[in-house]
Amino acid sequence: MFDIAVIEDPAAAEASLDPIRARLLAELAEPASATMLAARVGLARQKVNYHLRALEQHGLIELVEERRKGNVTERVMRATAASYVISPAALSAVRPNPRQAPDRLSARWLLALAARLVQDVGALITGADRARQQVATFAIDTEVRFASAADRAAFAEELAATLTALVGRYHDGSAPGGRDHRVLVALHPSVPAAAEQAGPTT
């Protein structure tokens, strides 16, 4: 089981967003049979089996073992990942395009950049999993408290200048065998943990 998996197929995304199937995915963090799940979620075993077949068809759950009970073979299933992220590739016709509105101060442009990050890293993870390789990435996640909007603006300006100088120092467009990397730096107000659960407020 992976810690996190990326859903790129539209049909798989649709299957994962069904409330009952999402509940079954959560329950299948630990292996369980349809009979066990039926008791937990309050559905008939046949109904649970119907949803499990759909989840298995899209690669969201996998068979762990088969147990023979009398004349019945019980299938024990498990989720393929502890959590899932739906890639914007699943909505290819309407996925955000950061090239359409390059505005460094726009929250919506930042969201478009974040969507591209999910899509790109998701594709890298999928390819690496198939090749049984690791993806070379690096990330920093931190918080800073500004005393004023002026301080925030000054910080952003200095950050941009520092990053530009750093990229200029290491970028070599003619390096044989070199590989391009994307650098994304974001700055946004922190969202309190309670608000993350409750959703956006005005």
CSV table of C-alpha atoms in Angstrom, one decimal:
chain,number,residue,atom,x,y,z
A,1,MET,CA,0.0,0.0,0.0
A,2,PHE,CA,1.3,3.5,-0.9
A,3,ASP,CA,1.1,6.4,1.5
A,4,ILE,CA,-0.6,8.5,-1.3
A,5,ALA,CA,-1.7,7.7,-4.8
A,6,VAL,CA,-2.7,9.9,-7.6
A,7,ILE,CA,-6.0,9.4,-9.5
A,8,GLU,CA,-5.6,10.5,-13.2
A,9,ASP,CA,-8.4,8.5,-14.8
A,10,PRO,CA,-11.8,10.3,-15.0
A,11,ALA,CA,-13.7,7.1,-14.3
A,12,ALA,CA,-11.6,6.3,-11.3
A,13,ALA,CA,-12.0,9.8,-10.0
A,14,GLU,CA,-15.8,9.5,-10.4
A,15,ALA,CA,-15.7,6.2,-8.5
A,16,SER,CA,-13.7,7.6,-5.7
A,17,LEU,CA,-16.0,10.6,-5.2
A,18,ASP,CA,-19.1,8.4,-4.6
A,19,PRO,CA,-19.8,8.8,-0.9
A,20,ILE,CA,-20.3,5.1,-0.2
A,21,ARG,CA,-17.2,4.1,-2.2
A,22,ALA,CA,-15.2,6.8,-0.4
A,23,ARG,CA,-16.3,5.4,2.9
A,24,LEU,CA,-15.3,1.9,1.8
A,25,LEU,CA,-11.9,3.1,0.7
A,26,ALA,CA,-11.4,4.6,4.1
A,27,GLU,CA,-12.5,1.4,5.8
A,28,LEU,CA,-10.1,-0.6,3.6
A,29,ALA,CA,-7.0,1.1,5.0
A,30,GLU,CA,-7.0,-2.3,6.7
A,31,PRO,CA,-7.9,-5.5,4.8
A,32,ALA,CA,-11.5,-6.6,5.1
A,33,SER,CA,-14.1,-8.7,3.3
A,34,ALA,CA,-17.5,-7.6,2.0
A,35,THR,CA,-19.1,-9.3,4.9
A,36,MET,CA,-17.0,-7.3,7.4
A,37,LEU,CA,-17.6,-4.1,5.6
A,38,ALA,CA,-21.3,-4.6,5.3
A,39,ALA,CA,-21.5,-4.8,9.1
A,40,ARG,CA,-19.5,-1.6,9.5
A,41,VAL,CA,-21.3,0.6,6.9
A,42,GLY,CA,-24.8,-0.8,7.3
A,43,LEU,CA,-25.3,-2.1,3.8
A,44,ALA,CA,-26.2,-5.5,2.4
A,45,ARG,CA,-23.2,-7.6,1.5
A,46,GLN,CA,-24.3,-7.8,-2.1
A,47,LYS,CA,-24.5,-4.0,-2.3
A,48,VAL,CA,-21.0,-3.8,-0.8
A,49,ASN,CA,-19.7,-6.3,-3.3
A,50,TYR,CA,-21.1,-4.2,-6.1
A,51,HIS,CA,-19.2,-1.1,-5.0
A,52,LEU,CA,-16.0,-3.2,-4.3
A,53,ARG,CA,-16.0,-4.5,-7.9
A,54,ALA,CA,-16.2,-0.9,-9.2
A,55,LEU,CA,-13.3,0.2,-6.9
A,56,GLU,CA,-11.2,-2.8,-7.9
A,57,GLN,CA,-11.9,-2.2,-11.6
A,58,HIS,CA,-10.3,1.2,-11.3
A,59,GLY,CA,-7.3,0.0,-9.3
A,60,LEU,CA,-8.3,1.7,-6.1
A,61,ILE,CA,-8.5,-1.5,-4.1
A,62,GLU,CA,-6.6,-4.8,-4.5
A,63,LEU,CA,-7.1,-8.4,-3.5
A,64,VAL,CA,-5.1,-9.5,-0.4
A,65,GLU,CA,-6.2,-13.1,0.0
A,66,GLU,CA,-9.1,-15.5,-0.7
A,67,ARG,CA,-10.6,-17.5,2.2
A,68,ARG,CA,-12.7,-20.6,1.7
A,69,LYS,CA,-15.7,-20.7,4.0
A,70,GLY,CA,-17.9,-23.7,3.3
A,71,ASN,CA,-19.1,-23.4,-0.3
A,72,VAL,CA,-18.2,-19.7,-0.4
A,73,THR,CA,-14.9,-18.1,-1.3
A,74,GLU,CA,-14.5,-14.8,0.7
A,75,ARG,CA,-12.3,-12.2,-0.9
A,76,VAL,CA,-10.3,-9.9,1.4
A,77,MET,CA,-9.6,-6.5,-0.1
A,78,ARG,CA,-7.4,-3.6,0.8
A,79,ALA,CA,-7.1,0.0,-0.5
A,80,THR,CA,-4.1,0.5,-2.8
A,81,ALA,CA,-3.2,3.7,-0.9
A,82,ALA,CA,-3.8,5.3,2.5
A,83,SER,CA,-5.0,8.5,0.8
A,84,TYR,CA,-5.7,9.7,-2.7
A,85,VAL,CA,-5.3,12.9,-4.7
A,86,ILE,CA,-7.3,13.5,-7.9
A,87,SER,CA,-5.1,15.0,-10.6
A,88,PRO,CA,-6.4,17.9,-12.7
A,89,ALA,CA,-5.6,15.5,-15.6
A,90,ALA,CA,-8.9,13.7,-14.7
A,91,LEU,CA,-10.6,16.9,-15.8
A,92,SER,CA,-8.4,17.5,-18.9
A,93,ALA,CA,-11.0,19.7,-20.7
A,94,VAL,CA,-11.4,22.2,-17.9
A,95,ARG,CA,-8.1,21.9,-15.9
A,96,PRO,CA,-6.5,25.2,-15.0
A,97,ASN,CA,-3.8,26.6,-17.3
A,98,PRO,CA,-1.3,28.8,-15.5
A,99,ARG,CA,-0.1,30.3,-18.8
A,100,GLN,CA,-3.5,32.0,-19.4
A,101,ALA,CA,-3.2,34.5,-16.5
A,102,PRO,CA,0.4,34.9,-15.3
A,103,ASP,CA,-0.3,37.3,-12.4
A,104,ARG,CA,2.1,36.8,-9.4
A,105,LEU,CA,-0.4,38.5,-7.0
A,106,SER,CA,-3.5,36.5,-8.1
A,107,ALA,CA,-4.7,33.8,-5.8
A,108,ARG,CA,-6.4,32.1,-8.7
A,109,TRP,CA,-3.1,32.0,-10.6
A,110,LEU,CA,-1.5,30.5,-7.5
A,111,LEU,CA,-4.3,27.9,-7.5
A,112,ALA,CA,-3.6,27.1,-11.2
A,113,LEU,CA,0.1,26.7,-10.4
A,114,ALA,CA,-0.8,24.4,-7.5
A,115,ALA,CA,-3.1,22.3,-9.8
A,116,ARG,CA,-0.2,22.0,-12.3
A,117,LEU,CA,2.0,20.9,-9.5
A,118,VAL,CA,-0.4,18.1,-8.5
A,119,GLN,CA,-0.7,17.0,-12.1
A,120,ASP,CA,3.0,17.0,-12.8
A,121,VAL,CA,4.1,15.4,-9.6
A,122,GLY,CA,1.3,12.9,-9.9
A,123,ALA,CA,2.5,11.9,-13.4
A,124,LEU,CA,6.1,11.6,-12.0
A,125,ILE,CA,4.9,9.4,-9.2
A,126,THR,CA,2.8,7.2,-11.5
A,127,GLY,CA,5.8,6.7,-13.9
A,128,ALA,CA,8.2,6.1,-11.0
A,129,ASP,CA,6.0,3.5,-9.5
A,130,ARG,CA,5.7,1.6,-12.8
A,131,ALA,CA,9.5,1.7,-13.2
A,132,ARG,CA,10.1,0.9,-9.5
A,133,GLN,CA,12.1,4.1,-9.1
A,134,GLN,CA,12.2,7.1,-6.8
A,135,VAL,CA,11.4,10.7,-7.9
A,136,ALA,CA,14.0,13.3,-7.0
A,137,THR,CA,12.1,16.1,-5.4
A,138,PHE,CA,12.6,18.7,-2.7
A,139,ALA,CA,10.1,20.8,-0.7
A,140,ILE,CA,10.0,23.3,2.1
A,141,ASP,CA,6.9,24.0,4.2
A,142,THR,CA,7.1,26.7,6.8
A,143,GLU,CA,5.2,29.6,8.2
A,144,VAL,CA,6.1,33.3,8.7
A,145,ARG,CA,4.2,36.0,10.6
A,146,PHE,CA,4.4,39.5,9.1
A,147,ALA,CA,3.9,42.6,11.2
A,148,SER,CA,2.5,44.5,8.3
A,149,ALA,CA,1.5,44.3,4.7
A,150,ALA,CA,4.6,46.3,3.8
A,151,ASP,CA,6.8,43.7,5.5
A,152,ARG,CA,5.0,41.0,3.5
A,153,ALA,CA,5.6,42.9,0.2
A,154,ALA,CA,9.2,43.5,1.1
A,155,PHE,CA,9.7,39.8,1.9
A,156,ALA,CA,8.1,38.8,-1.4
A,157,GLU,CA,10.4,41.2,-3.3
A,158,GLU,CA,13.5,39.9,-1.6
A,159,LEU,CA,12.5,36.3,-2.0
A,160,ALA,CA,12.0,36.8,-5.8
A,161,ALA,CA,15.4,38.5,-6.1
A,162,THR,CA,17.2,35.8,-4.1
A,163,LEU,CA,15.5,33.0,-6.1
A,164,THR,CA,16.3,34.7,-9.4
A,165,ALA,CA,20.0,35.0,-8.5
A,166,LEU,CA,20.1,31.4,-7.3
A,167,VAL,CA,18.5,30.1,-10.5
A,168,GLY,CA,20.9,32.2,-12.6
A,169,ARG,CA,23.8,30.7,-10.7
A,170,TYR,CA,22.9,27.1,-11.3
A,171,HIS,CA,20.9,27.1,-14.6
A,172,ASP,CA,22.9,25.6,-17.5
A,173,GLY,CA,20.7,25.4,-20.6
A,174,SER,CA,23.4,23.7,-22.6
A,175,ALA,CA,24.5,21.1,-20.1
A,176,PRO,CA,24.7,17.7,-21.9
A,177,GLY,CA,22.6,15.2,-20.1
A,178,GLY,CA,21.1,17.8,-17.9
A,179,ARG,CA,17.5,17.7,-16.8
A,180,ASP,CA,15.0,20.6,-16.5
A,181,HIS,CA,13.4,21.1,-13.1
A,182,ARG,CA,10.5,23.3,-12.2
A,183,VAL,CA,10.8,25.6,-9.1
A,184,LEU,CA,7.6,26.8,-7.5
A,185,VAL,CA,7.5,29.1,-4.5
A,186,ALA,CA,4.1,30.1,-3.0
A,187,LEU,CA,3.1,32.6,-0.3
A,188,HIS,CA,-0.4,32.7,1.1
A,189,PRO,CA,-2.2,33.3,4.4
A,190,SER,CA,-2.3,30.3,6.6
A,191,VAL,CA,-5.6,28.5,7.0
A,192,PRO,CA,-6.4,27.5,10.7
A,193,ALA,CA,-6.9,23.8,11.2
A,194,ALA,CA,-10.5,24.3,12.2
A,195,ALA,CA,-11.2,26.3,9.1
A,196,GLU,CA,-9.7,23.5,6.9
A,197,GLN,CA,-12.4,21.2,8.2
A,198,ALA,CA,-15.2,23.7,8.0
A,199,GLY,CA,-14.4,25.2,4.6
A,200,PRO,CA,-13.9,28.8,3.5
A,201,THR,CA,-15.3,31.8,5.4
A,202,THR,CA,-15.9,35.4,4.4
